[in-house]
Coordinates of N, CA and C in Angstrom, one line a residue:
X1 N -42.1 -10.1 -172.8 CA -42.1 -11.3 -173.8 C -43.1 -12.6 -172.8
X2 N -43.6 -13.1 -174.1 CA -44.4 -14.4 -172.7 C -43.2 -15.4 -172.4
X3 N -42.6 -15.3 -171.6 CA -41.2 -16.3 -171.8 C -41.7 -16.4 -170.0
X4 N -41.2 -17.0 -169.5 CA -41.0 -17.5 -168.1 C -39.3 -18.1 -167.8
X5 N -39.2 -16.5 -167.4 CA -37.6 -16.8 -167.1 C -37.5 -17.0 -165.7
X6 N -35.9 -18.0 -165.1 CA -35.6 -18.5 -164.1 C -34.1 -17.2 -164.2
X7 N -33.7 -16.6 -163.5 CA -32.6 -16.2 -162.6 C -32.2 -17.1 -161.2
X8 N -30.8 -17.0 -162.0 CA -29.7 -18.4 -161.6 C -29.3 -17.6 -160.0
X9 N -29.9 -17.7 -158.7 CA -29.2 -17.5 -158.0 C -28.4 -17.8 -156.7
X10 N -27.0 -18.7 -157.8 CA -25.7 -19.3 -157.2 C -26.0 -18.4 -155.5
X11 N -25.4 -19.7 -154.6 CA -25.1 -18.6 -153.1 C -24.3 -18.7 -153.9
X12 N -23.3 -19.3 -154.0 CA -22.1 -19.3 -153.7 C -20.7 -18.3 -155.0
X13 N -22.0 -17.3 -155.1 CA -21.1 -16.4 -156.3 C -21.7 -15.1 -154.9
X14 N -19.6 -14.6 -154.9 CA -19.2 -13.7 -153.8 C -17.9 -13.0 -154.7
X15 N -17.6 -11.4 -154.1 CA -16.3 -11.9 -154.6 C -15.4 -11.0 -153.2
X16 N -14.3 -11.2 -153.3 CA -13.1 -10.8 -152.3 C -13.8 -9.2 -152.4
X17 N -13.6 -8.3 -151.1 CA -12.9 -6.8 -151.0 C -12.5 -6.2 -151.5
X18 N -11.8 -4.8 -152.5 CA -10.4 -4.6 -152.8 C -9.3 -4.6 -151.8
X19 N -8.1 -5.2 -152.4 CA -7.4 -5.8 -151.9 C -6.9 -4.8 -149.7
X20 N -7.7 -4.5 -149.4 CA -7.2 -3.8 -147.9 C -7.8 -4.4 -147.3
X21 N -9.2 -4.7 -148.0 CA -10.6 -5.1 -147.2 C -10.8 -6.4 -146.9
X22 N -9.5 -7.6 -146.5 CA -9.0 -9.0 -147.0 C -9.8 -9.5 -146.1
X23 N -10.7 -8.6 -145.0 CA -11.3 -9.4 -143.8 C -12.5 -9.9 -144.4
X24 N -12.6 -9.3 -145.5 CA -14.5 -9.5 -145.6 C -14.8 -9.9 -146.9
X25 N -15.5 -10.7 -147.4 CA -16.0 -11.1 -149.4 C -17.5 -10.8 -148.5
X26 N -18.5 -10.2 -150.1 CA -18.8 -9.5 -149.8 C -19.9 -11.1 -150.6
X27 N -20.8 -11.8 -150.5 CA -22.1 -12.8 -150.7 C -23.6 -11.8 -152.1
X28 N -23.0 -12.6 -153.2 CA -24.3 -11.6 -154.0 C -25.5 -12.1 -153.9
X29 N -25.9 -13.0 -153.8 CA -26.9 -13.7 -153.4 C -27.8 -13.9 -152.1
X30 N -29.2 -14.0 -152.8 CA -29.9 -13.4 -153.1 C -29.9 -12.2 -153.6
X31 N -29.0 -11.1 -153.4 CA -30.0 -9.7 -153.4 C -29.4 -9.3 -155.0
X32 N -28.3 -10.7 -156.1 CA -28.4 -9.9 -156.7 C -29.3 -10.0 -157.6
X33 N -29.8 -11.6 -157.2 CA -30.2 -12.5 -158.3 C -32.2 -11.5 -157.8
X34 N -31.7 -11.3 -156.6 CA -33.1 -10.8 -156.5 C -33.4 -9.6 -156.9
X35 N -32.2 -8.5 -157.2 CA -32.5 -6.8 -158.5 C -32.6 -7.6 -159.2
X36 N -31.7 -8.9 -159.9 CA -32.3 -8.2 -161.2 C -33.7 -8.6 -161.6
X37 N -34.3 -9.7 -160.9 CA -36.2 -10.6 -160.3 C -36.8 -9.2 -161.1
X38 N -36.8 -8.6 -159.6 CA -37.4 -7.3 -160.2 C -37.0 -6.0 -161.1
X39 N -35.9 -6.3 -162.3 CA -35.4 -5.3 -162.9 C -36.5 -6.1 -164.9
X40 N -36.4 -7.7 -164.4 CA -36.9 -8.0 -165.9 C -38.7 -8.9 -165.9
X41 N -39.0 -8.1 -164.2 CA -40.6 -8.4 -164.2 C -41.3 -8.0 -165.3
X42 N -41.2 -6.3 -166.0 CA -41.9 -5.6 -166.3 C -41.9 -6.2 -168.3
X43 N -40.1 -7.3 -168.3 CA -40.8 -7.3 -169.8 C -40.4 -8.6 -169.9
X44 N -40.8 -9.7 -168.8 CA -41.3 -11.1 -169.0 C -42.3 -11.4 -168.5
X45 N -43.6 -13.1 -169.3 CA -44.3 -12.7 -167.8 C -44.0 -13.3 -166.9
X46 N -43.4 -14.0 -166.6 CA -42.7 -14.3 -164.8 C -41.6 -14.0 -165.2
X47 N -41.0 -13.9 -163.5 CA -39.4 -14.2 -163.3 C -39.3 -14.7 -162.3
X48 N -38.8 -15.9 -161.4 CA -38.2 -16.1 -160.6 C -36.9 -16.5 -160.5
X49 N -36.4 -16.9 -159.4 CA -34.7 -17.0 -158.8 C -35.4 -18.1 -158.1
X50 N -33.9 -18.7 -158.7 CA -34.1 -20.2 -158.1 C -32.4 -20.6 -157.8
X51 N -32.2 -21.1 -156.6 CA -30.5 -21.5 -156.9 C -29.4 -22.0 -157.8
X52 N -29.9 -23.2 -158.9 CA -29.1 -24.3 -159.5 C -30.7 -24.4 -160.7
X53 N -30.4 -24.5 -162.1 CA -30.9 -24.5 -162.8 C -31.5 -25.9 -162.2
X54 N -30.7 -27.1 -162.0 CA -31.7 -28.3 -161.7 C -33.5 -28.0 -161.6
X55 N -33.2 -26.9 -160.4 CA -34.6 -25.9 -159.4 C -34.9 -25.8 -160.3
X56 N -35.1 -25.2 -162.1 CA -36.0 -23.8 -162.9 C -36.8 -25.2 -163.5
X57 N -37.6 -25.8 -163.4 CA -38.8 -27.0 -163.5 C -39.1 -26.1 -164.7
X58 N -40.1 -25.8 -166.4 CA -41.0 -24.8 -166.5 C -40.1 -24.2 -167.2
X59 N -39.0 -22.9 -167.0 CA -38.7 -22.1 -167.9 C -38.3 -21.8 -169.1
X60 N -38.6 -21.2 -169.9 CA -38.7 -21.3 -171.2 C -36.8 -20.3 -171.6
X61 N -36.1 -19.4 -170.6 CA -34.7 -18.9 -170.0 C -34.6 -19.2 -168.7
X62 N -32.9 -19.7 -169.2 CA -32.8 -19.2 -168.3 C -31.4 -17.6 -168.2
X63 N -31.7 -17.1 -166.7 CA -30.6 -15.7 -166.8 C -29.6 -16.0 -165.8
X64 N -28.5 -16.1 -165.9 CA -27.6 -16.1 -165.2 C -26.7 -15.2 -165.3
X65 N -26.7 -14.7 -163.6 CA -25.4 -13.7 -163.6 C -24.1 -13.3 -163.7
X66 N -23.3 -12.2 -164.5 CA -21.8 -12.5 -164.1 C -21.4 -11.8 -163.6
X67 N -20.9 -11.1 -162.1 CA -20.2 -9.7 -162.0 C -18.8 -9.3 -162.6
X68 N -18.3 -9.3 -163.4 CA -16.4 -8.3 -163.1 C -16.7 -7.3 -162.1
X69 N -15.6 -7.6 -160.5 CA -15.1 -6.2 -159.7 C -14.1 -5.8 -160.2
X70 N -14.8 -4.3 -161.4 CA -13.2 -3.5 -161.6 C -13.6 -2.3 -161.4
X71 N -13.3 -1.5 -162.6 CA -13.4 -0.2 -162.1 C -13.4 0.4 -163.5
X72 N -15.1 0.3 -164.5 CA -15.6 0.3 -164.4 C -16.7 -1.5 -163.7
X73 N -17.2 -1.6 -163.3 CA -17.4 -3.0 -162.8 C -18.2 -3.6 -164.1
X74 N -18.5 -5.0 -164.8 CA -19.0 -5.4 -165.7 C -20.6 -6.2 -164.8
X75 N -21.9 -5.8 -165.2 CA -22.6 -7.3 -164.8 C -23.3 -7.7 -166.6
X76 N -22.5 -8.9 -166.9 CA -23.3 -9.8 -167.8 C -24.4 -10.7 -167.3
X77 N -24.8 -10.7 -168.3 CA -26.6 -12.1 -168.0 C -27.2 -12.1 -169.5
X78 N -26.9 -13.9 -168.9 CA -26.9 -14.6 -170.6 C -28.0 -15.2 -169.8
X79 N -28.4 -15.4 -170.8 CA -29.6 -16.2 -171.4 C -29.9 -17.6 -171.9
X80 N -30.8 -18.1 -171.7 CA -29.6 -19.7 -172.2 C -31.4 -20.9 -172.0
X81 N -31.4 -21.4 -173.5 CA -32.7 -22.3 -174.1 C -32.2 -22.8 -172.9
X82 N -33.4 -23.4 -171.4 CA -32.4 -24.4 -171.0 C -32.3 -26.1 -171.7
X83 N -33.6 -26.0 -172.8 CA -33.6 -27.3 -173.4 C -32.7 -27.5 -174.6
X84 N -32.2 -26.5 -174.9 CA -31.0 -27.0 -176.1 C -30.2 -26.3 -175.8
X85 N -29.4 -25.9 -174.2 CA -28.9 -25.6 -173.6 C -28.0 -23.8 -174.7
X86 N -28.6 -23.7 -175.7 CA -28.1 -22.9 -176.3 C -28.3 -20.8 -175.9
X87 N -26.9 -20.7 -176.1 CA -28.0 -19.0 -175.1 C -27.9 -18.0 -177.2
X88 N -28.7 -17.8 -176.0 CA -30.2 -17.2 -177.2 C -29.4 -15.6 -177.1
X89 N -29.1 -14.4 -175.6 CA -28.7 -13.4 -176.0 C -27.2 -13.4 -174.9
X90 N -26.6 -12.8 -174.8 CA -25.8 -11.9 -174.0 C -25.3 -10.4 -173.6
X91 N -25.7 -9.8 -172.5 CA -26.3 -8.1 -172.6 C -25.5 -8.2 -171.3
X92 N -24.5 -7.0 -171.2 CA -24.0 -6.4 -170.0 C -24.2 -4.6 -170.2
X93 N -23.6 -4.6 -169.2 CA -24.5 -2.5 -168.5 C -22.6 -2.6 -167.2
X94 N -21.8 -1.2 -167.6 CA -21.0 -1.5 -166.6 C -21.2 0.0 -166.2
X95 N -20.6 -0.4 -164.9 CA -21.2 1.3 -164.3 C -19.8 1.1 -163.7
X96 N -19.6 2.4 -162.6 CA -18.8 3.0 -161.4 C -19.3 3.0 -160.8
X97 N -18.5 2.8 -159.1 CA -19.6 2.5 -158.1 C -19.5 3.9 -157.6
X98 N -21.0 4.6 -156.5 CA -21.2 5.8 -156.3 C -20.8 6.9 -155.5
X99 N -20.2 7.2 -155.6 CA -19.2 7.3 -154.7 C -19.9 8.3 -153.9
X100 N -21.4 9.3 -154.3 CA -21.6 10.5 -153.2 C -23.2 9.3 -152.9
X101 N -22.9 8.4 -152.9 CA -25.0 7.3 -153.0 C -24.8 7.7 -150.4
X102 N -25.9 7.8 -150.5 CA -25.8 7.5 -149.3 C -25.9 6.6 -148.3
X103 N -25.0 7.1 -147.3 CA -23.9 6.1 -146.2 C -22.3 5.7 -147.2
X104 N -21.9 6.3 -148.2 CA -21.0 6.4 -148.5 C -19.4 7.7 -147.4
X105 N -19.9 7.8 -146.8 CA -18.7 8.8 -146.0 C -19.6 8.8 -144.7
X106 N -20.5 7.8 -144.1 CA -20.3 7.0 -142.6 C -19.3 6.9 -142.0
X107 N -19.6 6.9 -140.7 CA -18.7 6.4 -139.7 C -17.3 7.2 -139.7
X108 N -17.4 8.0 -140.8 CA -15.9 8.8 -141.2 C -14.9 9.3 -140.1
X109 N -16.2 10.3 -138.9 CA -15.5 10.1 -137.6 C -15.4 10.1 -136.5
X110 N -16.6 8.0 -136.6 CA -15.9 6.9 -135.4 C -14.6 6.5 -135.6
X111 N -14.1 5.9 -136.9 CA -13.2 5.3 -137.6 C -12.3 6.6 -137.1
X112 N -12.0 7.7 -137.5 CA -11.2 8.5 -136.6 C -10.9 7.9 -135.5
X113 N -11.7 8.7 -134.6 CA -11.6 8.2 -132.9 C -11.0 7.0 -132.5
X114 N -11.2 5.9 -133.8 CA -10.8 5.0 -133.2 C -9.6 4.5 -133.5
X115 N -9.1 5.3 -134.4 CA -7.3 5.5 -135.4 C -6.5 5.9 -134.5
X116 N -7.6 6.8 -133.5 CA -6.7 7.5 -132.4 C -6.5 6.9 -130.9
X117 N -7.0 6.2 -130.6 CA -7.8 5.4 -129.8 C -6.2 4.5 -130.1
X118 N -6.2 3.7 -130.8 CA -4.8 2.8 -131.4 C -3.8 3.8 -130.9
X119 N -3.5 4.9 -131.3 CA -2.2 5.5 -131.4 C -2.5 5.8 -129.9
X120 N -3.4 6.2 -129.0 CA -2.6 5.8 -127.3 C -3.1 5.0 -126.8
X121 N -4.0 3.8 -127.1 CA -3.8 3.0 -126.5 C -3.4 1.4 -127.4
X122 N -2.4 1.4 -127.3 CA -2.4 0.9 -128.8 C -2.0 -1.2 -128.8
X123 N -2.9 -1.8 -127.7 CA -3.8 -3.5 -127.3 C -4.9 -2.7 -128.2
X124 N -5.7 -1.5 -128.2 CA -7.5 -1.5 -128.5 C -6.7 -2.4 -130.6
X125 N -5.7 -2.3 -130.8 CA -5.8 -2.4 -132.4 C -6.0 -3.1 -133.3
X126 N -6.2 -4.7 -132.8 CA -7.0 -5.8 -133.2 C -8.8 -5.3 -133.4
X127 N -8.8 -5.1 -132.2 CA -10.7 -4.4 -132.7 C -10.4 -3.5 -133.3
X128 N -10.1 -2.1 -132.9 CA -10.0 -0.9 -133.3 C -10.2 -1.3 -135.5
X129 N -9.5 -1.3 -135.6 CA -9.2 -2.0 -137.3 C -10.2 -3.1 -137.2
X130 N -10.7 -4.3 -137.1 CA -11.4 -4.6 -137.4 C -13.0 -3.8 -137.3
X131 N -13.6 -3.1 -137.0 CA -14.5 -1.8 -136.7 C -14.2 -1.2 -137.3
X132 N -12.6 -0.4 -137.7 CA -12.7 0.4 -139.3 C -12.6 -0.5 -141.0
X133 N -12.4 -1.9 -140.8 CA -12.4 -2.4 -142.1 C -13.7 -2.5 -142.1
X134 N -14.5 -2.9 -141.7 CA -16.2 -3.9 -140.8 C -17.1 -2.1 -141.5
X135 N -15.8 -0.6 -141.3 CA -17.6 -0.5 -141.6 C -17.0 0.9 -143.4
X136 N -15.8 0.6 -143.4 CA -15.5 0.6 -145.1 C -15.6 -0.4 -145.9
X137 N -16.0 -1.5 -144.9 CA -16.5 -2.6 -146.3 C -18.2 -1.8 -146.0
X138 N -18.9 -1.2 -145.4 CA -20.0 -1.0 -145.0 C -20.2 0.4 -146.1
X139 N -19.0 1.4 -146.2 CA -19.0 2.4 -146.9 C -18.8 1.8 -149.0
X140 N -18.2 1.1 -148.7 CA -18.1 0.1 -150.4 C -19.5 -0.5 -150.8
X141 N -20.1 -0.9 -149.9 CA -21.4 -1.3 -150.3 C -22.5 -0.1 -150.4
X142 N -22.7 0.9 -150.0 CA -23.5 1.8 -149.7 C -22.8 2.8 -151.4
X143 N -22.1 2.2 -151.8 CA -21.2 2.7 -152.5 C -21.9 1.6 -153.9
X144 N -21.9 1.0 -153.8 CA -21.7 -0.8 -155.0 C -23.1 -1.0 -155.4
X145 N -23.8 -1.1 -154.6 CA -25.2 -1.1 -154.0 C -26.1 -0.3 -155.5
X146 N -25.7 1.1 -155.0 CA -26.8 1.9 -156.8 C -26.4 1.6 -158.0
X147 N -24.7 0.8 -158.0 CA -24.2 1.1 -159.1 C -24.9 -0.2 -160.0
X148 N -24.9 -0.9 -158.7 CA -25.8 -2.7 -159.2 C -27.1 -2.6 -159.6
X149 N -28.1 -1.6 -159.5 CA -29.3 -1.5 -159.3 C -29.3 -0.8 -160.9
X150 N -28.9 -0.4 -161.2 CA -28.7 0.2 -162.3 C -28.1 -0.1 -163.4
X151 N -26.9 -1.1 -163.6 CA -26.5 -2.2 -164.2 C -28.0 -2.8 -164.4
X152 N -28.6 -3.1 -163.6 CA -29.3 -4.3 -164.1 C -30.7 -3.7 -164.6
X153 N -31.1 -2.5 -164.6 CA -31.9 -2.0 -165.5 C -31.6 -1.8 -166.0
X154 N -30.3 -1.5 -167.0 CA -29.8 -0.9 -168.0 C -30.4 -2.2 -168.7
X155 N -29.8 -4.1 -168.0 CA -30.2 -4.6 -169.1 C -31.0 -4.7 -169.3
X156 N -31.6 -4.3 -168.0 CA -34.0 -5.5 -169.2 C -34.5 -4.4 -169.5
X157 N -33.3 -2.7 -169.9 CA -33.5 -2.1 -171.6 C -33.1 -2.9 -172.1
X158 N -31.9 -3.7 -172.8 CA -31.9 -4.1 -174.0 C -32.2 -5.6 -173.0
X159 N -33.1 -5.8 -172.9 CA -33.4 -7.0 -172.6 C -34.1 -6.9 -173.7
X160 N -35.8 -6.4 -173.8 CA -36.7 -5.3 -173.8 C -36.8 -5.3 -175.7
X161 N -35.3 -4.3 -176.1 CA -35.4 -4.0 -177.1 C -34.5 -5.1 -178.0
X162 N -33.8 -6.4 -177.0 CA -33.0 -7.9 -178.1 C -33.4 -8.3 -179.4
X163 N -33.1 -8.0 -180.6 CA -33.5 -9.1 -181.0 C -33.9 -10.4 -181.0
X164 N -32.4 -10.8 -180.8 CA -32.9 -12.3 -180.3 C -33.8 -12.5 -179.1
X165 N -34.0 -12.1 -178.3 CA -35.1 -13.0 -177.5 C -36.5 -12.6 -177.5
X166 N -36.2 -11.8 -179.1 CA -37.9 -10.9 -179.5 C -38.1 -12.4 -179.8
X167 N -37.0 -12.5 -181.3 CA -37.3 -14.1 -181.6 C -37.2 -14.7 -181.5
X168 N -36.7 -15.0 -179.9 CA -36.7 -17.3 -179.5 C -38.4 -16.9 -178.9
X169 N -39.2 -15.8 -178.6 CA -41.2 -15.4 -177.3 C -41.4 -15.8 -178.5
X170 N -40.8 -15.0 -180.1 CA -42.0 -14.3 -181.2 C -43.0 -15.9 -181.3
X171 N -41.7 -18.3 -181.5 CA -42.8 -18.8 -181.5 C -43.9 -18.9 -180.4
X172 N -44.1 -18.8 -179.5 CA -44.9 -18.2 -178.4 C -46.1 -16.9 -178.4
X173 N -45.7 -15.6 -179.0 CA -46.5 -15.1 -178.7 C -47.8 -15.3 -179.9
X174 N -47.7 -16.2 -181.3 CA -47.9 -16.8 -182.0 C -49.5 -18.8 -181.3
X175 N -48.1 -19.0 -181.1 CA -49.1 -19.2 -180.7 C -49.8 -19.2 -179.5
X176 N -49.8 -18.9 -178.8 CA -50.8 -17.8 -177.5 C -52.0 -16.8 -178.9
X177 N -51.8 -17.0 -179.8 CA -52.5 -16.0 -180.5 C -53.0 -17.6 -181.5
X178 N -53.5 -17.9 -181.3 CA -53.9 -19.3 -182.6 C -54.7 -20.0 -181.2
X179 N -53.9 -19.9 -180.2 CA -55.0 -20.5 -179.1 C -56.3 -20.5 -178.9
X180 N -55.9 -18.5 -178.4 CA -57.4 -17.6 -178.9 C -58.3 -17.6 -179.6
X181 N -58.1 -18.3 -181.0 CA -58.1 -18.2 -182.5 C -59.2 -19.3 -182.2
X182 N -58.7 -20.0 -182.1 CA -59.4 -21.4 -182.0 C -60.3 -22.2 -180.7
X183 N -60.5 -21.1 -179.8 CA -61.7 -21.3 -179.1 C -62.7 -21.0 -179.3
X184 N -63.3 -20.6 -179.9 CA -64.8 -20.5 -180.6 C -65.2 -21.1 -181.0

């Protein structure tokens, strides 16, 4: 579609890990916005990432992502016309984390050794617990990232077929066609 889309990569977008990993917070951007940018490149004329809407001069649409961390997770992208602030389309995809992704089972032996070290030498608890939590967060990320990429791809496929986005792009297609005819 002949549209310039700007993906809003809000740096404040983050989530807390599940209840047992309270020591870690995942900052989603710029990674989530860049994943959406890559997924949307085949659908739109130009796709850029900015941190805030006011930095998106010349955009035909804003794509604003929202992630609901649940099981399954839900990624929703809202496409907004920056001039009228009207929602053109809202597309979602749901996926569970990929429990068989590479990295999901990394560090399990190390964590078992750390746990045993704490049983033998209790003062090591603080250091060992932090490392075990860090490894658990890494394993969670290994399962989380492929699901996010698949949801972004699902939304890109839906965007290509969405009648609201197509009708929003239609006047631009006609003006481009008319401009090329008038150049003779």
